[in-house]
Tab-separated table of C-alpha atoms in Angstrom:
chain	number	residue	atom	x	y	z
D	1	UNK	CA	25.784	6.560	-60.578
D	2	UNK	CA	25.311	10.152	-59.891
D	3	UNK	CA	26.452	12.687	-57.381
D	4	UNK	CA	22.800	13.230	-56.360
D	5	UNK	CA	22.318	9.071	-56.077
D	6	UNK	CA	25.353	8.865	-53.902
D	7	UNK	CA	24.394	11.627	-51.310
D	8	UNK	CA	20.362	9.153	-51.611
D	9	UNK	CA	22.116	5.840	-50.891
D	10	UNK	CA	24.203	7.796	-47.887
D	11	UNK	CA	21.667	9.012	-46.359
D	12	UNK	CA	19.822	6.530	-46.549
D	13	UNK	CA	22.317	4.342	-45.606
D	14	UNK	CA	22.518	6.494	-42.261
D	15	UNK	CA	19.151	7.359	-41.549
D	16	UNK	CA	19.061	3.149	-41.220
D	17	UNK	CA	21.762	3.056	-39.086
D	18	UNK	CA	20.893	5.763	-36.905
D	19	UNK	CA	17.352	4.868	-36.472
D	20	UNK	CA	19.009	1.544	-35.201
D	21	UNK	CA	21.032	3.770	-33.190
D	22	UNK	CA	18.302	6.313	-31.552
D	23	UNK	CA	15.997	3.663	-31.083
D	24	UNK	CA	18.487	1.979	-28.514
D	25	UNK	CA	18.989	5.866	-26.841
D	26	UNK	CA	15.256	6.757	-26.331
D	27	UNK	CA	13.250	3.392	-26.431
D	28	UNK	CA	15.027	0.887	-24.530
D	29	UNK	CA	17.746	2.739	-22.512
D	30	UNK	CA	16.088	6.094	-21.810
D	31	UNK	CA	12.332	4.820	-21.551
D	32	UNK	CA	12.893	1.126	-20.955
D	33	UNK	CA	15.037	1.839	-17.953
D	34	UNK	CA	12.297	4.797	-16.593
D	35	UNK	CA	9.615	1.932	-16.881
D	36	UNK	CA	11.555	-1.761	-16.161
D	37	UNK	CA	13.904	-0.366	-13.283
D	38	UNK	CA	12.961	3.483	-12.072
D	39	UNK	CA	9.482	2.732	-11.662
D	40	UNK	CA	8.960	-0.609	-10.387
D	41	UNK	CA	11.890	0.604	-7.799
D	42	UNK	CA	9.981	2.896	-7.047
D	43	UNK	CA	6.538	0.248	-5.775
D	44	UNK	CA	9.261	-2.092	-4.645
D	45	UNK	CA	8.704	-0.989	-1.445
D	46	UNK	CA	4.817	-2.214	-1.558
D	47	UNK	CA	5.783	-5.704	-2.893
D	48	UNK	CA	4.236	-4.999	-6.813
D	49	UNK	CA	5.880	-6.267	-9.184
D	50	UNK	CA	4.887	-3.594	-11.360
D	51	UNK	CA	7.323	-5.086	-14.141
D	52	UNK	CA	4.218	-8.205	-15.118
D	53	UNK	CA	1.764	-5.384	-15.186
D	54	UNK	CA	3.356	-3.177	-17.803
D	55	UNK	CA	3.338	-4.648	-21.380
D	56	UNK	CA	6.568	-3.125	-22.491
D	57	UNK	CA	8.443	-4.725	-25.465
D	58	UNK	CA	11.733	-4.273	-25.598
D	59	UNK	CA	11.450	-5.313	-30.095
D	60	UNK	CA	8.401	-2.910	-30.900
D	61	UNK	CA	8.480	-3.331	-34.688
D	62	UNK	CA	6.153	-0.366	-35.581
D	63	UNK	CA	7.873	2.061	-33.209
D	64	UNK	CA	11.449	1.095	-34.754
D	65	UNK	CA	10.028	1.594	-38.576
D	66	UNK	CA	9.022	5.093	-37.768
D	67	UNK	CA	12.995	5.675	-35.899
D	68	UNK	CA	14.582	4.454	-39.403
D	69	UNK	CA	12.433	5.889	-41.875
D	70	UNK	CA	11.817	9.679	-39.795
D	71	UNK	CA	16.201	9.086	-39.092
D	72	UNK	CA	16.502	8.987	-43.273
D	73	UNK	CA	13.539	11.215	-43.803
D	74	UNK	CA	16.699	13.455	-41.720
D	75	UNK	CA	19.546	12.768	-43.592
D	76	UNK	CA	17.883	13.373	-46.696
D	77	UNK	CA	16.653	17.295	-45.191
D	78	UNK	CA	20.429	17.280	-44.509
D	79	UNK	CA	21.486	16.064	-47.593
D	80	UNK	CA	18.894	18.106	-49.701
D	81	UNK	CA	17.743	21.692	-47.596
D	82	UNK	CA	19.762	23.809	-46.687
D	83	UNK	CA	19.430	24.209	-42.416
D	84	UNK	CA	17.570	20.690	-42.910
D	85	UNK	CA	19.888	19.241	-40.068
D	86	UNK	CA	18.023	21.821	-38.278
D	87	UNK	CA	14.652	20.334	-38.537
D	88	UNK	CA	16.733	16.992	-37.402
D	89	UNK	CA	15.499	17.862	-33.301
D	90	UNK	CA	12.280	18.263	-34.665
D	91	UNK	CA	11.737	15.027	-35.587
D	92	UNK	CA	13.226	13.490	-32.238
D	93	UNK	CA	10.025	15.474	-30.742
D	94	UNK	CA	8.169	13.549	-33.640
D	95	UNK	CA	9.997	10.015	-32.650
D	96	UNK	CA	9.371	10.725	-28.224
D	97	UNK	CA	5.715	11.542	-29.218
D	98	UNK	CA	5.723	7.855	-30.933
D	99	UNK	CA	7.273	6.571	-27.756
D	100	UNK	CA	4.324	7.884	-25.686
D	101	UNK	CA	1.700	6.647	-27.567
D	102	UNK	CA	2.852	3.140	-27.947
D	103	UNK	CA	3.439	3.028	-24.143
D	104	UNK	CA	-0.384	4.651	-23.752
D	105	UNK	CA	0.985	7.558	-22.262
D	106	UNK	CA	1.810	5.641	-18.969
D	107	UNK	CA	-1.429	4.692	-18.314
D	108	UNK	CA	-1.526	0.640	-18.254
D	109	UNK	CA	-5.009	-1.045	-16.563
D	110	UNK	CA	-5.062	-5.092	-15.629
D	111	UNK	CA	-7.934	-7.118	-14.152
D	112	UNK	CA	-6.894	-9.467	-11.262
D	113	UNK	CA	-9.472	-12.320	-12.121
D	114	UNK	CA	-8.731	-13.793	-8.583
D	115	UNK	CA	-10.107	-10.776	-7.114
D	116	UNK	CA	-12.517	-9.444	-10.279
D	117	UNK	CA	-11.139	-5.971	-9.585
D	118	UNK	CA	-9.540	-3.945	-12.280
D	119	UNK	CA	-5.826	-2.931	-11.180
D	120	UNK	CA	-4.327	0.565	-13.215
D	121	UNK	CA	-1.772	2.348	-13.096
D	122	UNK	CA	-1.456	6.346	-14.354
D	123	UNK	CA	2.396	7.391	-15.244
D	124	UNK	CA	1.458	9.705	-17.818
D	125	UNK	CA	1.881	12.726	-15.641
D	126	UNK	CA	5.399	11.303	-15.454
D	127	UNK	CA	6.048	10.815	-18.430
D	128	UNK	CA	4.471	13.694	-20.268
D	129	UNK	CA	6.805	16.344	-17.509
D	130	UNK	CA	9.758	14.734	-19.322
D	131	UNK	CA	8.786	14.369	-22.814
D	132	UNK	CA	7.809	18.360	-22.100
D	133	UNK	CA	11.933	18.799	-20.751
D	134	UNK	CA	12.753	16.648	-23.994
D	135	UNK	CA	10.858	18.983	-25.997
D	136	UNK	CA	12.228	22.003	-24.950
D	137	UNK	CA	16.093	20.639	-24.655
D	138	UNK	CA	15.289	19.699	-28.491
D	139	UNK	CA	14.288	22.654	-29.247
D	140	UNK	CA	17.372	24.992	-27.784
D	141	UNK	CA	18.769	21.815	-29.508
D	142	UNK	CA	17.463	23.516	-33.227
D	143	UNK	CA	18.090	26.685	-32.018
D	144	UNK	CA	21.840	25.195	-31.618
D	145	UNK	CA	22.228	23.596	-34.850
D	146	UNK	CA	20.904	26.843	-36.640
D	147	UNK	CA	23.601	28.364	-35.471
D	148	UNK	CA	26.410	26.041	-35.790
D	149	UNK	CA	25.320	25.878	-40.068
D	150	UNK	CA	24.374	29.585	-40.017
D	151	UNK	CA	27.908	30.308	-39.000
D	152	UNK	CA	29.274	27.379	-41.114
D	153	UNK	CA	27.578	28.582	-44.396
D	154	UNK	CA	28.238	32.445	-44.071
D	155	UNK	CA	31.964	32.262	-42.517
D	156	UNK	CA	33.373	29.988	-44.967
E	1	UNK	CA	26.962	37.954	-45.129
E	2	UNK	CA	28.200	36.650	-41.688
E	3	UNK	CA	26.384	38.713	-38.581
E	4	UNK	CA	27.638	38.007	-35.175
E	5	UNK	CA	24.715	38.682	-33.756
E	6	UNK	CA	22.205	36.062	-35.689
E	7	UNK	CA	24.834	33.552	-34.315
E	8	UNK	CA	25.312	34.426	-30.724
E	9	UNK	CA	21.558	35.462	-30.728
E	10	UNK	CA	20.431	31.653	-31.625
E	11	UNK	CA	23.024	30.320	-29.501
E	12	UNK	CA	21.724	32.665	-26.632
E	13	UNK	CA	18.196	31.120	-27.710
E	14	UNK	CA	19.168	27.367	-26.948
E	15	UNK	CA	21.311	28.269	-24.503
E	16	UNK	CA	18.710	30.180	-22.533
E	17	UNK	CA	16.068	26.434	-23.240
E	18	UNK	CA	18.375	24.274	-22.383
E	19	UNK	CA	18.792	25.779	-19.055
E	20	UNK	CA	15.169	25.843	-19.055
E	21	UNK	CA	15.227	22.351	-19.712
E	22	UNK	CA	17.619	22.084	-17.010
E	23	UNK	CA	15.551	23.144	-14.198
E	24	UNK	CA	12.216	21.428	-14.977
E	25	UNK	CA	14.407	18.267	-14.374
E	26	UNK	CA	15.963	19.613	-11.117
E	27	UNK	CA	12.026	20.537	-10.541
E	28	UNK	CA	10.857	16.897	-11.045
E	29	UNK	CA	13.465	15.653	-9.444
E	30	UNK	CA	13.155	17.326	-6.613
E	31	UNK	CA	8.683	16.871	-6.693
E	32	UNK	CA	9.796	12.924	-6.946
E	33	UNK	CA	11.875	13.160	-4.263
E	34	UNK	CA	9.972	15.464	-2.049
E	35	UNK	CA	6.537	13.757	-3.033
E	36	UNK	CA	6.477	10.493	-5.066
E	37	UNK	CA	8.893	8.923	-2.508
E	38	UNK	CA	7.179	9.592	0.432
E	39	UNK	CA	4.279	8.990	-0.333
E	40	UNK	CA	5.077	5.343	-1.618
E	41	UNK	CA	7.123	4.983	1.719
E	42	UNK	CA	3.818	6.004	3.602
E	43	UNK	CA	2.136	2.883	1.945
E	44	UNK	CA	4.168	0.711	2.370
E	45	UNK	CA	4.085	1.918	6.538
E	46	UNK	CA	0.308	1.445	6.845
E	47	UNK	CA	-1.094	-0.695	9.098
E	48	UNK	CA	-4.918	-0.697	9.294
E	49	UNK	CA	-6.371	-2.289	12.430
E	50	UNK	CA	-10.240	-2.073	13.480
E	51	UNK	CA	-12.063	-3.592	16.482
E	52	UNK	CA	-16.225	-4.354	15.988
E	53	UNK	CA	-18.243	-2.029	17.426
E	54	UNK	CA	-21.542	-3.490	16.411
E	55	UNK	CA	-22.334	-7.001	14.196
E	56	UNK	CA	-25.672	-8.714	13.131
E	57	UNK	CA	-26.205	-11.659	11.405
E	58	UNK	CA	-29.403	-12.494	9.720
E	59	UNK	CA	-31.381	-14.000	6.880
E	60	UNK	CA	-32.668	-12.221	4.419
E	61	UNK	CA	-34.301	-15.204	1.220
E	62	UNK	CA	-32.470	-17.995	2.154
E	63	UNK	CA	-29.156	-15.374	2.228
E	64	UNK	CA	-26.641	-15.234	5.005
E	65	UNK	CA	-25.920	-11.253	6.047
E	66	UNK	CA	-23.180	-9.742	8.113
E	67	UNK	CA	-24.290	-5.914	9.158
E	68	UNK	CA	-21.321	-4.933	10.862
E	69	UNK	CA	-19.864	-1.937	11.789
E	70	UNK	CA	-15.946	-1.308	12.480
E	71	UNK	CA	-13.817	1.184	13.705
E	72	UNK	CA	-10.519	1.566	11.984
E	73	UNK	CA	-7.343	3.020	12.728
E	74	UNK	CA	-5.120	3.818	10.056
E	75	UNK	CA	-1.161	4.845	10.254
E	76	UNK	CA	1.836	5.510	8.723
E	77	UNK	CA	5.393	6.575	9.399
E	78	UNK	CA	5.630	10.407	8.093
E	79	UNK	CA	3.031	12.807	8.603
E	80	UNK	CA	2.900	15.434	5.421
E	81	UNK	CA	0.925	17.939	3.769
E	82	UNK	CA	-0.680	16.605	1.183
E	83	UNK	CA	-3.343	14.239	-0.307
E	84	UNK	CA	-3.219	10.556	0.966
E	85	UNK	CA	-4.757	7.905	-0.697
E	86	UNK	CA	-8.524	6.884	-0.988
E	87	UNK	CA	-9.528	3.766	0.391
E	88	UNK	CA	-11.863	0.907	-0.409
E	89	UNK	CA	-13.007	-2.275	1.096
E	90	UNK	CA	-14.661	-4.830	-1.870
E	91	UNK	CA	-16.204	-7.907	-0.707
E	92	UNK	CA	-17.333	-10.363	-3.692
E	93	UNK	CA	-17.115	-7.640	-6.881
E	94	UNK	CA	-19.122	-5.207	-4.079
E	95	UNK	CA	-18.088	-2.018	-2.957
E	96	UNK	CA	-18.977	-2.242	0.648
E	97	UNK	CA	-16.844	1.102	2.016
E	98	UNK	CA	-15.017	3.737	1.533
E	99	UNK	CA	-11.979	5.717	3.127
E	100	UNK	CA	-10.763	8.709	2.556
E	101	UNK	CA	-7.579	9.681	3.619
E	102	UNK	CA	-8.081	13.442	2.627
E	103	UNK	CA	-4.373	14.839	4.334
E	104	UNK	CA	-1.107	12.584	5.226
E	105	UNK	CA	-1.146	14.939	8.261
E	106	UNK	CA	-2.719	13.252	11.247
E	107	UNK	CA	-3.607	9.366	11.473
E	108	UNK	CA	-7.532	7.503	10.908
E	109	UNK	CA	-8.563	7.188	14.301
E	110	UNK	CA	-11.866	5.118	14.705
E	111	UNK	CA	-13.202	6.003	11.630
E	112	UNK	CA	-16.541	3.943	11.774
E	113	UNK	CA	-17.343	1.594	8.785
E	114	UNK	CA	-20.248	0.345	8.746
E	115	UNK	CA	-21.194	-2.546	5.730
E	116	UNK	CA	-23.183	-6.122	5.441
E	117	UNK	CA	-21.134	-8.776	3.855
E	118	UNK	CA	-22.921	-11.332	1.992
E	119	UNK	CA	-21.646	-15.107	3.608
E	120	UNK	CA	-23.801	-17.345	1.522
E	121	UNK	CA	-21.524	-20.199	-0.488
E	122	UNK	CA	-18.066	-18.913	-0.165
E	123	UNK	CA	-17.382	-16.249	2.860
E	124	UNK	CA	-14.977	-14.595	0.585
E	125	UNK	CA	-12.485	-12.082	1.595
E	126	UNK	CA	-12.507	-8.458	1.808
E	127	UNK	CA	-10.203	-6.388	-0.059
E	128	UNK	CA	-8.346	-3.324	0.260
E	129	UNK	CA	-7.912	-1.508	-3.468
E	130	UNK	CA	-5.230	1.422	-2.207
E	131	UNK	CA	-5.978	4.478	-4.779
E	132	UNK	CA	-2.646	6.700	-4.627
E	133	UNK	CA	-2.519	10.214	-5.780
E	134	UNK	CA	1.588	10.418	-5.549
E	135	UNK	CA	1.372	13.216	-8.406
E	136	UNK	CA	3.344	12.333	-11.097
E	137	UNK	CA	2.603	8.596	-10.986
E	138	UNK	CA	-0.936	7.506	-9.592
E	139	UNK	CA	-1.701	3.885	-8.957
E	140	UNK	CA	-4.472	1.314	-7.635
E	141	UNK	CA	-2.901	-1.509	-5.489
E	142	UNK	CA	-5.348	-4.468	-3.725
E	143	UNK	CA	-4.015	-6.552	-1.540
E	144	UNK	CA	-6.784	-8.780	0.781
E	145	UNK	CA	-7.465	-8.254	4.254
E	146	UNK	CA	-9.263	-10.719	5.773
E	147	UNK	CA	-11.359	-13.127	5.634
E	148	UNK	CA	-15.680	-12.540	5.447
E	149	UNK	CA	-15.537	-15.594	7.958
E	150	UNK	CA	-13.193	-13.919	10.316
E	151	UNK	CA	-15.605	-11.059	11.049
E	152	UNK	CA	-18.322	-13.179	10.713
E	153	UNK	CA	-17.048	-15.422	13.835
E	154	UNK	CA	-17.195	-12.292	16.301
E	155	UNK	CA	-20.903	-13.507	16.454
E	156	UNK	CA	-19.141	-15.815	18.787
E	157	UNK	CA	-21.939	-18.258	20.438
E	158	UNK	CA	-20.967	-19.037	23.932
E	159	UNK	CA	-22.933	-22.195	25.927
E	160	UNK	CA	-24.505	-21.547	28.841
E	161	UNK	CA	-25.482	-24.762	29.652
E	162	UNK	CA	-25.078	-28.314	28.504
E	163	UNK	CA	-26.783	-31.381	30.519
E	164	UNK	CA	-27.724	-34.775	27.917
E	165	UNK	CA	-30.928	-36.436	28.915
E	166	UNK	CA	-31.181	-40.146	28.551
E	167	UNK	CA	-34.229	-42.322	28.374
E	168	UNK	CA	-33.430	-45.728	26.724
E	169	UNK	CA	-31.502	-45.785	23.835
E	170	UNK	CA	-32.653	-41.956	22.814
E	171	UNK	CA	-29.957	-39.615	24.420
E	172	UNK	CA	-30.614	-35.571	24.483
E	173	UNK	CA	-28.389	-33.313	24.262
E	174	UNK	CA	-29.536	-29.776	25.694
E	175	UNK	CA	-27.315	-26.968	24.414
E	176	UNK	CA	-28.475	-23.237	25.667
E	177	UNK	CA	-26.518	-20.232	23.728
E	178	UNK	CA	-26.052	-16.773	24.055
E	179	UNK	CA	-23.792	-15.403	21.384
E	180	UNK	CA	-21.646	-12.017	21.522
E	181	UNK	CA	-23.344	-9.969	19.074
E	182	UNK	CA	-27.269	-11.061	17.709
E	183	UNK	CA	-27.541	-14.324	15.392
E	184	UNK	CA	-30.688	-14.968	13.748
E	185	UNK	CA	-29.700	-17.354	11.096
E	186	UNK	CA	-29.519	-21.093	10.746
E	187	UNK	CA	-27.067	-22.433	12.774
E	188	UNK	CA	-26.257	-25.992	12.217
E	189	UNK	CA	-24.906	-27.808	15.588
E	190	UNK	CA	-21.988	-30.430	14.573
E	191	UNK	CA	-20.537	-32.908	17.030
E	192	UNK	CA	-17.249	-35.105	16.906
E	193	UNK	CA	-15.546	-37.304	18.380
E	194	UNK	CA	-11.875	-36.786	20.000
E	195	UNK	CA	-10.219	-37.592	16.678
E	196	UNK	CA	-12.440	-35.402	14.759
E	197	UNK	CA	-15.155	-37.730	12.696
E	198	UNK	CA	-18.111	-36.156	12.331
E	199	UNK	CA	-20.857	-37.850	14.991
E	200	UNK	CA	-23.621	-35.998	14.401
E	201	UNK	CA	-25.163	-32.586	12.539
E	202	UNK	CA	-28.423	-31.164	13.103
E	203	UNK	CA	-29.483	-27.457	11.402
E	204	UNK	CA	-31.421	-25.283	13.787
E	205	UNK	CA	-33.189	-22.815	10.949
E	206	UNK	CA	-34.838	-20.316	13.534
E	207	UNK	CA	-31.982	-20.105	15.575
E	208	UNK	CA	-32.384	-16.953	17.233
E	209	UNK	CA	-29.913	-15.099	20.113
E	210	UNK	CA	-27.788	-12.241	21.389
E	211	UNK	CA	-25.912	-12.225	24.385
E	212	UNK	CA	-29.054	-11.780	26.742
E	213	UNK	CA	-31.563	-13.636	24.381
E	214	UNK	CA	-30.721	-17.624	25.108
E	215	UNK	CA	-31.504	-19.776	22.505
E	216	UNK	CA	-31.461	-23.223	23.892
E	217	UNK	CA	-31.138	-26.625	20.883
E	218	UNK	CA	-31.451	-30.291	21.611
E	219	UNK	CA	-29.868	-32.914	19.590
E	220	UNK	CA	-31.331	-36.116	19.491
E	221	UNK	CA	-29.645	-38.264	19.635
E	222	UNK	CA	-28.177	-41.587	20.904
E	223	UNK	CA	-26.384	-42.753	24.080
E	224	UNK	CA	-22.772	-44.074	22.255
E	225	UNK	CA	-23.022	-40.651	20.658
E	226	UNK	CA	-23.720	-38.399	23.602
E	227	UNK	CA	-20.761	-40.339	25.213
E	228	UNK	CA	-17.779	-39.735	22.249
E	229	UNK	CA	-18.760	-36.346	21.920
E	230	UNK	CA	-15.549	-34.781	22.690
E	231	UNK	CA	-16.768	-31.062	20.372
E	232	UNK	CA	-19.565	-29.286	19.453
E	233	UNK	CA	-18.552	-27.263	17.062
E	234	UNK	CA	-21.483	-23.948	15.626
E	235	UNK	CA	-21.784	-23.063	11.386
E	236	UNK	CA	-23.239	-20.610	9.954
E	237	UNK	CA	-23.209	-21.268	5.964
E	238	UNK	CA	-19.308	-22.732	5.889
E	239	UNK	CA	-18.252	-20.648	9.093
E	240	UNK	CA	-17.250	-21.733	11.842
E	241	UNK	CA	-18.539	-19.634	14.625
E	242	UNK	CA	-17.288	-21.746	17.674
E	243	UNK	CA	-16.012	-24.993	18.659
E	244	UNK	CA	-16.092	-26.200	22.998
E	245	UNK	CA	-14.523	-29.011	23.873
E	246	UNK	CA	-16.698	-30.869	26.389
E	247	UNK	CA	-15.489	-32.902	29.246
E	248	UNK	CA	-11.956	-34.090	30.348
């Protein structure tokens, strides 16, 4: 197996592993906690069981595929393109955006046949604000990674 | 060629953006603490009570309608200077009224709310849908507050005079009634014995009374039923408006 093939296999392997790890961190831990615990906790004083209304699935296959696919892309960029690792946070932003889309930007509607009414919860401003903060943080990471790679490449 | 200035510039940009992100996070957390949580606390402590100002039960094309005006008071725990929820009242899927709490700075006192309820068939419940705007999380919150039958029963039929006239095998129970609020409807009178068994039931299609206008119902029955009657009940559709015990 050639050097490039080895790099390619290594990049794909790392991409799959990182995709799953970041899926757990972003989708299950951060947004899962937010949707399944933080928002229901805010509503607990009203005796509304929001968890029943929110259709959050811990295992979301399309999102997992996106996470793995984009992390493979990150590892390939890192392995074959100069300063490719600096693009990692940009792909992180794309993944966050995919999470927001999969959660319908935090907008949920549910018809309650007993009362003949449709109820809704709109946490889009909260999720968009969190997304916006993470985007700023990610762009900061781009600069940080560029600085480190610049130093590594030019000092050696 | 390595230029330290480029490296420092990139790190400075990174630190600046990290600080901006942290500052935005601080604003988000403090906004949740100062607006979302107090708004939710106010909603959970919200108390609604009402007084019936006027009421009218009428029949239009075989449909019984309760027209009511309520004086509504809504209170909550904290006076805050931002927008409160919009409250909709729904009956049988129809919006019958809206209370807009434009600010949490003072409670809603004696807000006049007038509506019509169709009580034919199942009288149904009046639901509150609270459209809450707490900044980061907006939501609708629904709960039933009162049965339509409870509102209708404020019309309260009172017995002014009750007497029984017997002639041979026929007894006539003569009930003169008034009501707290005008009623022009089909009223069913049910006679029950000591064990709540139905002895007789009569419908008065042209029942028409108010607090000042008495209406007399004559129920022709047997002396046995007249003697056994212990309770008289007045119904409009399925709603028990009043129930009285007669005799000892």
